[in-house]
Amino acid sequence: MEPRPLAALCVVLALVVAAAAAVPAEELETAEAMSSYIVHVAPGHAPKLPRRGLHTTRAYASFLRAHIPVEMMSSAKPKVLYSYSHAAAGFAARLTSRQAEHLASVSSVLAVVPDTMHERHTTLTPSFLGLSESSGLLQASNGATNVVIGVIDTGIYPIDRASFAADPSLPPPPSKFNGSCVSTPSFNGSAYCNNKLVGAKFFSKGQRFPPDDSPLDTNGHGTHTASTAAGSAVAGAAFFDYARGKAVGVAPGARIAAYKACWEAGCASIDILAAFDEAIADGVDVISVSLGAVGQAPEFYDDLTAVGAFSAVRKGIVVSASAGNAGPGEKTAVNIAPWILTVGASTINRVFPADAVLGNGETFTGTSLYAGKPLGSAKLPLVYGGDVGSNVCEAQKLNATKVAGKIVLCDPGVNGRAEKGEAVKLAGGAGAILASTEAFGEQAISSPHIIAATAVPFAAAKKIKKYISMQKSPVATIIFRGTVVGGSPPSPRMASFSSRGPNIHAPEILKPDVTAPGVDILAAWTGANSPTELESDKRRVKFNIISGTSMSCPHVSGIAALLRQARPKWSPAMIKSALMTTAYNMDNSGSIIGDMSTGKASTPFARGAGHVDPNRAVDPGLVYDADTDDYVTFLCALGYTDEQVAIMTRDATSCSTRNMGAAVGDHNYPAFAATFTINKFAVIKQRRTVRNVGSNARATYSAKVTSPAGTRVTVKPETLRFSETKEMLEYEVTFAQRMFDIVTDKHTFGSIEWSDGGEHKVTSPIAITWPALATQLSEM
Ligand SMILES: *[C@@H]1O[C@H](CO)[C@@H](O)[C@H](O)[C@H]1NC(C)=O
Ligand SMILES: *[C@@H]1O[C@H](CO)[C@@H](O)[C@H](O)[C@H]1NC(C)=O
Ligand SMILES: *[C@@H]1O[C@H](CO)[C@@H](O)[C@H](O)[C@H]1NC(C)=O
């Protein structure tokens, strides 16, 4: 895993927090260790009380006394931490493993799930997205002034941050919003909150050591994501001289409610669920979650983000979440439930090049946000970290005698990027060149280094290593070229770190759904942490530039807010559908959006249905809708038990009495994924229903199919005729293996496009997964 900058930002954001997040909050000192669990209570067994809070918490304390034998309580007394009534039915408590096991066996309990830590996954972007005040979605939505975006993250830093200042041009916040700002010694809710920042709350019971119980963002991630989604316009924003310009959130009129569930050690699932519970009760319209499970995505019933999101979506709240920064490997995407809008990360048309120039004249373009004194054109001695004490450039290990005054080439891994620069600086080095991992291909990650440093792609680092090994006295310098905006390299391109499909739990549901800007994003930053997050870095900045799916997610949350206002009657599924079917798949040079990890075209397992296109999403023509009932049918089709389904629905659903024979592949998703398990001329059929939301009730759409290699895909009927009385129409897709084609790829891709011959093109990607070639050949 790549260390800090990227990941940390994304999942809460994704990478940084990962290491710390793996430590479970267990109390090892007591004879019977206690840890935190979520107890999902069976339908009809949750206490029925008017308001959540203290009463429900007491009721759950009695629930525990009634259900755990006295002798099991004597050594360790359980403690109720949260009660949930909006995002789930049940509570979080500290329990011994014996108590937890016992509770799980009680009939009034559906499941007992151990608390787990999640990890965190940036303004040019509005114009890159095509947003304009005088036309398109921004105008149609009035900037989303009636919309509240709940941001579950590391809190918010509103002090002296114009992105969150009161905006006199905005009307009062929507009256349906019931949230508020709490006040703590470090957070004066009445001073900091206003008609832009309308909510600020914190959830810390899953943390052993919350440093300061307050919604104040001492990390920076939450401040960054919130301002990306809905920050007020700030003229002349920049990170030092980088990316200077007007910084503004995607939905400049939307209000922000911050729910802090992420702390230094990561985000505890019981805190995340409490944040969902509160955000739903407060009446937010969109929830933005730039965080996710560490490692493989949990099953939906074990994934509290999926559980909380299910309850939110059921209330009409759009939940947009980051796909994770664990790419480019397969099946790395998290937050993959069909009711969640899952966002991958891609580049914009702006880079921060910093060239490594060698003594022999060879030049390798890297990337950097170094803002200190430049090195100049005179070349300095160049060494490889592996030859001077530490190939990855760890502090204490680099030999100062051999490093002083030199530029050091550092391998990736072990410590964070900014930390490598710090280590070289500590050892008296003059500069650093950071190599990227091979898996990252063409990508290197920018960091706001405290030493003259640049990050170069793997292949460049390899050549620099070779130069070092061949020369008697290798020398180099680094030329920082500042901010470059334009058509080269092409954009967007998929970030190597962006987590990929297929969907590990429901391969028929293509994930991620879409991609959005997530590389080198400028947005607001906390005053309580340095831009590198290093202790030794004493700089404090109002804006920082960071990367991750944590950054792309709030862009989509902002667009969802604009759509929520422009199209108030649309369900979360319709909003998602509009974003997916209008997304684009070509970069600004006219090629399919590239993938930096391979240097080739990306696939829908990386970019989903494509890059979001807000101005087209407001008028998609047709939409694929889905409601709670459809999601339940989906869960039943997955083979979940009634208890597992009830964790989400909180009612006594019985899978056996509904939609017998429904297939996961028939879930009304705006994308297609099918898996062939055998190679015997197999045929897979999937059904869909589309609704006409175009301005013309009478419309005729025809299908244009691009069949994935090795298949013949047909659509029945091939023409859909909508009228006043026929707003919804069904069709069936057949994926048939071609008789004598041998497919050597693991996956092949295509698309189905419904067109009304005019402005509307409703496009869905198709992803086919093939059995291993050996299996195919033996069966032919
Ligand atoms: C919080 O801010 C309000 C409004 O600016 C001010 O009147 C109040 O004294 C502040 N409270 C504290 C504890 O500083
Ligand atoms: C907000 O509070 C009012 C009064 O308590 C209540 O009627 C309303 O349903 C609440 N709104 C939401 C979205 O919960
Ligand atoms: C550091 O390098 C110098 C010069 O080669 C050498 O004399 C010294 O022993 C090295 N120090 C360590 C701790 O390896």
Tab-separated table of C-alpha atoms in Angstrom, residues 243-597:
chain	number	residue	atom	x	y	z
A	243	ALA	CA	-3.154	26.303	-8.413
A	244	ARG	CA	-3.915	29.976	-7.786
A	245	GLY	CA	-7.465	30.968	-8.670
A	246	LYS	CA	-11.007	31.131	-7.383
A	247	ALA	CA	-11.767	28.190	-5.109
A	248	VAL	CA	-15.436	27.271	-4.948
A	249	GLY	CA	-17.400	24.189	-4.040
A	250	VAL	CA	-19.323	22.273	-6.681
A	251	ALA	CA	-22.668	23.287	-5.091
A	252	PRO	CA	-21.872	26.834	-3.964
A	253	GLY	CA	-25.354	27.435	-2.506
A	254	ALA	CA	-25.656	24.166	-0.581
A	255	ARG	CA	-25.274	24.120	3.186
A	256	ILE	CA	-22.765	21.982	5.022
A	257	ALA	CA	-23.425	19.864	8.087
A	258	ALA	CA	-20.250	18.259	9.434
A	259	TYR	CA	-20.440	14.981	11.336
A	260	LYS	CA	-17.050	14.150	12.773
A	261	ALA	CA	-16.590	10.378	13.065
A	262	CYS	CA	-12.911	10.152	12.110
A	263	TRP	CA	-10.032	10.824	14.456
A	264	GLU	CA	-6.272	10.316	14.428
A	265	ALA	CA	-6.594	6.535	14.657
A	266	GLY	CA	-9.256	6.268	11.956
A	267	CYS	CA	-13.044	6.025	11.915
A	268	ALA	CA	-14.799	3.473	14.134
A	269	SER	CA	-17.804	1.856	12.527
A	270	ILE	CA	-19.961	2.527	15.610
A	271	ASP	CA	-19.153	6.247	15.260
A	272	ILE	CA	-19.882	6.203	11.513
A	273	LEU	CA	-23.266	4.602	12.155
A	274	ALA	CA	-24.010	7.183	14.874
A	275	ALA	CA	-23.150	9.934	12.378
A	276	PHE	CA	-25.564	8.417	9.813
A	277	ASP	CA	-28.215	8.147	12.537
A	278	GLU	CA	-27.856	11.826	13.422
A	279	ALA	CA	-27.600	13.062	9.818
A	280	ILE	CA	-30.807	11.220	8.884
A	281	ALA	CA	-32.609	12.589	11.963
A	282	ASP	CA	-31.370	16.102	11.163
A	283	GLY	CA	-32.836	15.873	7.678
A	284	VAL	CA	-29.815	16.279	5.403
A	285	ASP	CA	-30.394	15.720	1.654
A	286	VAL	CA	-27.045	14.283	0.617
A	287	ILE	CA	-24.491	12.362	2.670
A	288	SER	CA	-20.866	12.446	1.566
A	289	VAL	CA	-18.630	9.689	2.915
A	290	SER	CA	-15.002	9.785	1.910
A	291	LEU	CA	-14.075	6.795	4.013
A	292	GLY	CA	-14.246	3.044	3.832
A	293	ALA	CA	-13.380	-0.332	5.220
A	294	VAL	CA	-9.739	-1.293	5.489
A	295	GLY	CA	-8.990	-4.156	3.111
A	296	GLN	CA	-11.695	-6.096	1.346
A	297	ALA	CA	-15.243	-4.703	1.418
A	298	PRO	CA	-17.324	-6.461	4.141
A	299	GLU	CA	-20.625	-8.156	3.273
A	300	PHE	CA	-23.399	-5.528	3.152
A	301	TYR	CA	-24.965	-6.658	6.460
A	302	ASP	CA	-21.575	-6.390	8.189
A	303	ASP	CA	-20.766	-3.038	6.601
A	304	LEU	CA	-22.192	-0.249	8.763
A	305	THR	CA	-21.686	2.315	5.996
A	306	ALA	CA	-23.896	0.141	3.779
A	307	VAL	CA	-26.422	-0.288	6.616
A	308	GLY	CA	-26.548	3.436	7.415
A	309	ALA	CA	-26.693	4.317	3.717
A	310	PHE	CA	-29.620	1.925	3.174
A	311	SER	CA	-31.667	3.796	5.793
A	312	ALA	CA	-30.618	7.140	4.332
A	313	VAL	CA	-31.487	6.192	0.738
A	314	ARG	CA	-34.827	4.863	1.907
A	315	LYS	CA	-35.539	8.419	3.152
A	316	GLY	CA	-34.566	9.895	-0.197
A	317	ILE	CA	-31.073	10.931	0.868
A	318	VAL	CA	-28.369	10.452	-1.782
A	319	VAL	CA	-25.276	8.756	-0.350
A	320	SER	CA	-22.081	9.350	-2.302
A	321	ALA	CA	-18.994	7.444	-1.199
A	322	SER	CA	-15.386	7.017	-2.254
A	323	ALA	CA	-14.400	3.732	-3.922
A	324	GLY	CA	-11.117	3.622	-1.998
A	325	ASN	CA	-7.432	4.178	-2.774
A	326	ALA	CA	-6.400	0.538	-2.918
A	327	GLY	CA	-5.994	0.358	-6.706
A	328	PRO	CA	-4.983	-0.697	-9.214
A	329	GLY	CA	-5.661	-4.313	-8.161
A	330	GLU	CA	-8.924	-6.059	-9.038
A	331	LYS	CA	-11.850	-6.217	-6.590
A	332	THR	CA	-10.364	-3.510	-4.403
A	333	ALA	CA	-13.416	-1.229	-4.470
A	334	VAL	CA	-15.302	-0.654	-1.191
A	335	ASN	CA	-18.693	1.011	-0.562
A	336	ILE	CA	-20.103	-1.210	-3.304
A	337	ALA	CA	-23.772	-1.625	-2.301
A	338	PRO	CA	-26.121	-0.817	-5.192
A	339	TRP	CA	-27.856	1.944	-3.185
A	340	ILE	CA	-24.551	3.807	-2.758
A	341	LEU	CA	-23.119	6.122	-5.428
A	342	THR	CA	-19.515	4.868	-5.625
A	343	VAL	CA	-16.895	7.242	-6.953
A	344	GLY	CA	-13.487	6.551	-8.497
A	345	ALA	CA	-10.779	9.172	-8.973
A	346	SER	CA	-9.273	10.673	-12.117
A	347	THR	CA	-7.106	13.616	-13.128
A	348	ILE	CA	-8.022	17.092	-14.344
A	349	ASN	CA	-6.269	19.298	-16.930
A	350	ARG	CA	-3.754	20.647	-14.423
A	351	VAL	CA	-0.356	19.287	-13.380
A	352	PHE	CA	2.484	20.400	-11.131
A	353	PRO	CA	5.561	19.196	-13.018
A	354	ALA	CA	8.963	19.054	-11.368
A	355	ASP	CA	11.721	17.634	-13.583
A	356	ALA	CA	14.629	15.524	-12.427
A	357	VAL	CA	17.507	16.573	-14.705
A	358	LEU	CA	20.559	14.257	-14.720
A	359	GLY	CA	24.177	15.060	-15.431
A	360	ASN	CA	23.939	13.386	-18.837
A	361	GLY	CA	21.113	15.714	-19.809
A	362	GLU	CA	18.336	13.145	-19.443
A	363	THR	CA	15.188	14.733	-18.019
A	364	PHE	CA	12.374	12.904	-16.232
A	365	THR	CA	9.157	14.721	-15.466
A	366	GLY	CA	7.867	14.180	-11.957
A	367	THR	CA	5.373	16.011	-9.815
A	368	SER	CA	5.767	18.158	-6.711
A	369	LEU	CA	4.141	20.791	-4.545
A	370	TYR	CA	7.452	21.922	-3.004
A	371	ALA	CA	7.168	25.619	-2.214
A	372	GLY	CA	10.606	26.416	-0.758
A	373	LYS	CA	13.817	27.781	-2.248
A	374	PRO	CA	14.459	26.224	-5.686
A	375	LEU	CA	17.617	24.225	-6.333
A	376	GLY	CA	18.829	26.089	-9.398
A	377	SER	CA	20.383	24.681	-12.532
A	378	ALA	CA	23.752	23.690	-11.010
A	379	LYS	CA	23.876	19.910	-10.581
A	380	LEU	CA	24.389	18.316	-7.193
A	381	PRO	CA	25.740	14.854	-6.338
A	382	LEU	CA	23.064	12.181	-6.688
A	383	VAL	CA	22.908	8.989	-4.579
A	384	TYR	CA	20.530	6.064	-4.230
A	385	GLY	CA	19.040	5.633	-0.724
A	386	GLY	CA	19.964	1.957	-0.836
A	387	ASP	CA	23.651	2.959	-1.054
A	388	VAL	CA	23.524	5.384	1.863
A	389	GLY	CA	21.662	3.482	4.564
A	390	SER	CA	18.008	3.184	3.575
A	391	ASN	CA	16.510	2.496	0.138
A	392	VAL	CA	13.120	3.837	1.280
A	393	CYS	CA	14.779	6.798	3.028
A	394	GLU	CA	13.871	6.212	6.631
A	395	ALA	CA	14.937	8.754	9.224
A	396	GLN	CA	17.827	7.623	11.475
A	397	LYS	CA	18.890	5.061	8.896
A	398	LEU	CA	20.283	7.434	6.273
A	399	ASN	CA	24.014	8.051	6.837
A	400	ALA	CA	24.383	11.829	7.157
A	401	THR	CA	28.036	11.703	6.090
A	402	LYS	CA	27.009	10.155	2.795
A	403	VAL	CA	23.869	12.235	2.271
A	404	ALA	CA	24.931	15.783	3.174
A	405	GLY	CA	24.462	18.225	0.296
A	406	LYS	CA	23.222	15.525	-2.068
A	407	ILE	CA	20.021	14.532	-3.845
A	408	VAL	CA	18.788	11.112	-2.707
A	409	LEU	CA	16.713	8.702	-4.789
A	410	CYS	CA	14.177	6.915	-2.514
A	411	ASP	CA	12.172	3.750	-3.125
A	412	PRO	CA	8.419	3.655	-2.353
A	413	GLY	CA	6.861	2.017	0.698
A	414	VAL	CA	7.352	1.754	4.469
A	415	ASN	CA	7.024	5.465	5.257
A	416	GLY	CA	5.004	8.298	3.719
A	417	ARG	CA	6.182	10.454	0.811
A	418	ALA	CA	6.578	13.652	2.810
A	419	GLU	CA	8.348	11.618	5.495
A	420	LYS	CA	10.988	10.469	3.010
A	421	GLY	CA	11.741	14.107	2.169
A	422	GLU	CA	11.883	14.874	5.878
A	423	ALA	CA	14.355	12.039	6.468
A	424	VAL	CA	16.646	13.275	3.681
A	425	LYS	CA	16.437	16.806	5.093
A	426	LEU	CA	17.289	15.562	8.593
A	427	ALA	CA	20.360	13.805	7.204
A	428	GLY	CA	21.485	17.067	5.601
A	429	GLY	CA	20.425	16.179	2.054
A	430	ALA	CA	19.707	18.883	-0.526
A	431	GLY	CA	16.883	17.178	-2.339
A	432	ALA	CA	15.008	13.948	-2.992
A	433	ILE	CA	13.629	12.048	-5.952
A	434	LEU	CA	10.860	9.654	-4.941
A	435	ALA	CA	10.294	6.554	-7.017
A	436	SER	CA	6.731	5.243	-7.452
A	437	THR	CA	5.643	1.633	-7.307
A	438	GLU	CA	5.614	-0.418	-10.489
A	439	ALA	CA	1.865	-0.976	-10.124
A	440	PHE	CA	1.304	2.783	-10.332
A	441	GLY	CA	2.652	2.755	-13.885
A	442	GLU	CA	2.707	6.290	-15.273
A	443	GLN	CA	1.563	7.879	-12.040
A	444	ALA	CA	3.590	9.628	-9.370
A	445	ILE	CA	1.939	11.394	-6.456
A	446	SER	CA	2.471	15.083	-5.654
A	447	SER	CA	3.318	16.026	-2.089
A	448	PRO	CA	3.869	19.417	-0.452
A	449	HIS	CA	7.469	18.483	0.430
A	450	ILE	CA	9.509	20.326	3.039
A	451	ILE	CA	12.653	19.718	0.953
A	452	ALA	CA	13.286	20.170	-2.763
A	453	ALA	CA	11.758	16.877	-3.877
A	454	THR	CA	9.882	15.430	-6.807
A	455	ALA	CA	8.098	12.122	-7.353
A	456	VAL	CA	8.718	10.266	-10.602
A	457	PRO	CA	7.004	7.238	-12.177
A	458	PHE	CA	8.540	3.784	-11.716
A	459	ALA	CA	10.104	3.564	-15.174
A	460	ALA	CA	11.839	6.944	-14.749
A	461	ALA	CA	13.196	5.898	-11.362
A	462	LYS	CA	14.584	2.730	-12.889
A	463	LYS	CA	16.527	4.749	-15.457
A	464	ILE	CA	17.790	7.146	-12.799
A	465	LYS	CA	18.998	4.156	-10.761
A	466	LYS	CA	20.804	2.821	-13.765
A	467	TYR	CA	22.440	6.216	-14.348
A	468	ILE	CA	23.600	6.270	-10.717
A	469	SER	CA	25.067	2.775	-10.951
A	470	MET	CA	26.891	3.508	-14.238
A	471	GLN	CA	28.449	6.822	-13.278
A	472	LYS	CA	31.435	7.528	-11.156
A	473	SER	CA	30.064	10.846	-9.966
A	474	PRO	CA	26.352	11.001	-10.731
A	475	VAL	CA	24.792	14.448	-10.478
A	476	ALA	CA	21.301	15.911	-10.885
A	477	THR	CA	19.041	18.824	-10.129
A	478	ILE	CA	15.299	19.312	-9.876
A	479	ILE	CA	13.479	22.027	-11.796
A	480	PHE	CA	10.080	22.988	-10.322
A	481	ARG	CA	7.787	24.160	-13.099
A	482	GLY	CA	4.838	25.322	-10.985
A	483	THR	CA	1.260	24.991	-12.252
A	484	VAL	CA	0.591	23.910	-15.810
A	485	VAL	CA	-2.968	23.852	-17.170
A	486	GLY	CA	-3.796	22.448	-20.578
A	487	GLY	CA	-4.245	19.539	-22.926
A	488	SER	CA	-1.018	17.689	-22.205
A	489	PRO	CA	-1.032	15.132	-20.733
A	490	PRO	CA	-4.600	14.259	-21.794
A	491	SER	CA	-7.279	14.360	-19.119
A	492	PRO	CA	-9.119	12.872	-17.463
A	493	ARG	CA	-7.012	9.775	-16.780
A	494	MET	CA	-7.828	7.196	-14.118
A	495	ALA	CA	-5.628	7.461	-11.030
A	496	SER	CA	-3.622	4.306	-10.380
A	497	PHE	CA	-4.676	4.314	-6.743
A	498	SER	CA	-8.391	4.457	-7.544
A	499	SER	CA	-9.953	1.183	-6.319
A	500	ARG	CA	-11.341	-1.158	-8.949
A	501	GLY	CA	-14.098	-3.629	-9.601
A	502	PRO	CA	-15.360	-6.218	-10.095
A	503	ASN	CA	-17.761	-5.956	-7.164
A	504	ILE	CA	-16.572	-8.598	-4.762
A	505	HIS	CA	-20.004	-9.371	-3.257
A	506	ALA	CA	-22.380	-8.758	-6.169
A	507	PRO	CA	-20.420	-9.131	-9.418
A	508	GLU	CA	-23.583	-8.235	-11.396
A	509	ILE	CA	-23.480	-4.713	-9.937
A	510	LEU	CA	-20.713	-2.828	-11.761
A	511	LYS	CA	-18.548	-0.731	-9.425
A	512	PRO	CA	-17.357	1.949	-9.154
A	513	ASP	CA	-20.326	3.822	-10.630
A	514	VAL	CA	-18.559	6.893	-11.991
A	515	THR	CA	-15.265	8.768	-11.817
A	516	ALA	CA	-14.667	12.396	-10.854
A	517	PRO	CA	-11.698	14.703	-10.133
A	518	GLY	CA	-9.523	13.216	-7.394
A	519	VAL	CA	-5.916	14.048	-8.224
A	520	ASP	CA	-4.179	17.188	-6.957
A	521	ILE	CA	-7.311	18.903	-5.749
A	522	LEU	CA	-7.104	22.338	-4.098
A	523	ALA	CA	-9.549	22.899	-1.226
A	524	ALA	CA	-9.699	24.352	2.294
A	525	TRP	CA	-7.419	22.975	5.021
A	526	THR	CA	-7.329	23.018	8.801
A	527	GLY	CA	-5.234	25.475	10.796
A	528	ALA	CA	-4.417	22.711	13.255
A	529	ASN	CA	-2.230	20.541	11.019
A	530	SER	CA	0.503	21.112	8.490
A	531	PRO	CA	-0.078	20.417	4.784
A	532	THR	CA	2.237	17.386	4.962
A	533	GLU	CA	0.733	16.218	8.279
A	534	LEU	CA	4.340	16.101	9.555
A	535	GLU	CA	5.020	17.328	13.069
A	536	SER	CA	8.254	19.010	11.963
A	537	ASP	CA	6.366	20.978	9.314
A	538	LYS	CA	5.353	24.216	11.063
A	539	ARG	CA	3.564	25.647	8.023
A	540	ARG	CA	-0.147	26.386	8.329
A	541	VAL	CA	-2.149	26.915	5.149
A	542	LYS	CA	-5.731	27.852	4.303
A	543	PHE	CA	-5.764	25.620	1.225
A	544	ASN	CA	-4.030	22.354	0.520
A	545	ILE	CA	-3.663	20.174	-2.554
A	546	ILE	CA	-4.252	16.484	-2.026
A	547	SER	CA	-5.319	13.386	-3.945
A	548	GLY	CA	-7.594	10.412	-3.368
A	549	THR	CA	-11.063	9.060	-4.020
A	550	SER	CA	-11.810	11.059	-0.863
A	551	MET	CA	-11.469	14.104	-3.083
A	552	SER	CA	-13.560	12.788	-5.992
A	553	CYS	CA	-16.455	11.722	-3.747
A	554	PRO	CA	-17.390	15.252	-2.552
A	555	HIS	CA	-17.352	16.495	-6.161
A	556	VAL	CA	-20.111	13.996	-6.882
A	557	SER	CA	-21.861	14.838	-3.588
A	558	GLY	CA	-21.943	18.457	-4.765
A	559	ILE	CA	-23.342	17.474	-8.178
A	560	ALA	CA	-25.944	15.279	-6.456
A	561	ALA	CA	-26.946	18.331	-4.391
A	562	LEU	CA	-27.406	20.380	-7.578
A	563	LEU	CA	-29.511	17.597	-9.097
A	564	ARG	CA	-31.515	17.245	-5.870
A	565	GLN	CA	-32.619	20.867	-6.199
A	566	ALA	CA	-33.062	20.925	-9.977
A	567	ARG	CA	-35.017	17.653	-9.905
A	568	PRO	CA	-36.692	17.559	-6.446
A	569	LYS	CA	-38.868	14.529	-7.227
A	570	TRP	CA	-36.060	12.239	-8.292
A	571	SER	CA	-35.127	9.310	-6.044
A	572	PRO	CA	-31.469	8.701	-5.122
A	573	ALA	CA	-31.438	5.883	-7.699
A	574	MET	CA	-32.692	8.255	-10.418
A	575	ILE	CA	-29.986	10.779	-9.546
A	576	LYS	CA	-27.380	8.052	-9.741
A	577	SER	CA	-28.808	6.769	-13.015
A	578	ALA	CA	-28.711	10.263	-14.546
A	579	LEU	CA	-25.059	10.646	-13.547
A	580	MET	CA	-24.116	7.231	-14.908
A	581	THR	CA	-25.948	7.176	-18.248
A	582	THR	CA	-24.731	10.659	-19.231
A	583	ALA	CA	-21.124	10.168	-18.125
A	584	TYR	CA	-18.458	10.508	-20.813
A	585	ASN	CA	-15.753	7.983	-21.681
A	586	MET	CA	-13.429	9.990	-23.929
A	587	ASP	CA	-10.590	12.219	-22.770
A	588	ASN	CA	-9.857	15.682	-24.147
A	589	SER	CA	-7.687	14.200	-26.913
A	590	GLY	CA	-10.522	12.035	-28.215
A	591	SER	CA	-9.273	8.687	-26.877
A	592	ILE	CA	-10.921	6.448	-24.306
A	593	ILE	CA	-10.082	7.726	-20.816
A	594	GLY	CA	-6.630	6.307	-20.038
A	595	ASP	CA	-5.508	4.385	-16.986
A	596	MET	CA	-2.258	5.629	-15.471
A	597	SER	CA	-1.520	2.224	-13.988
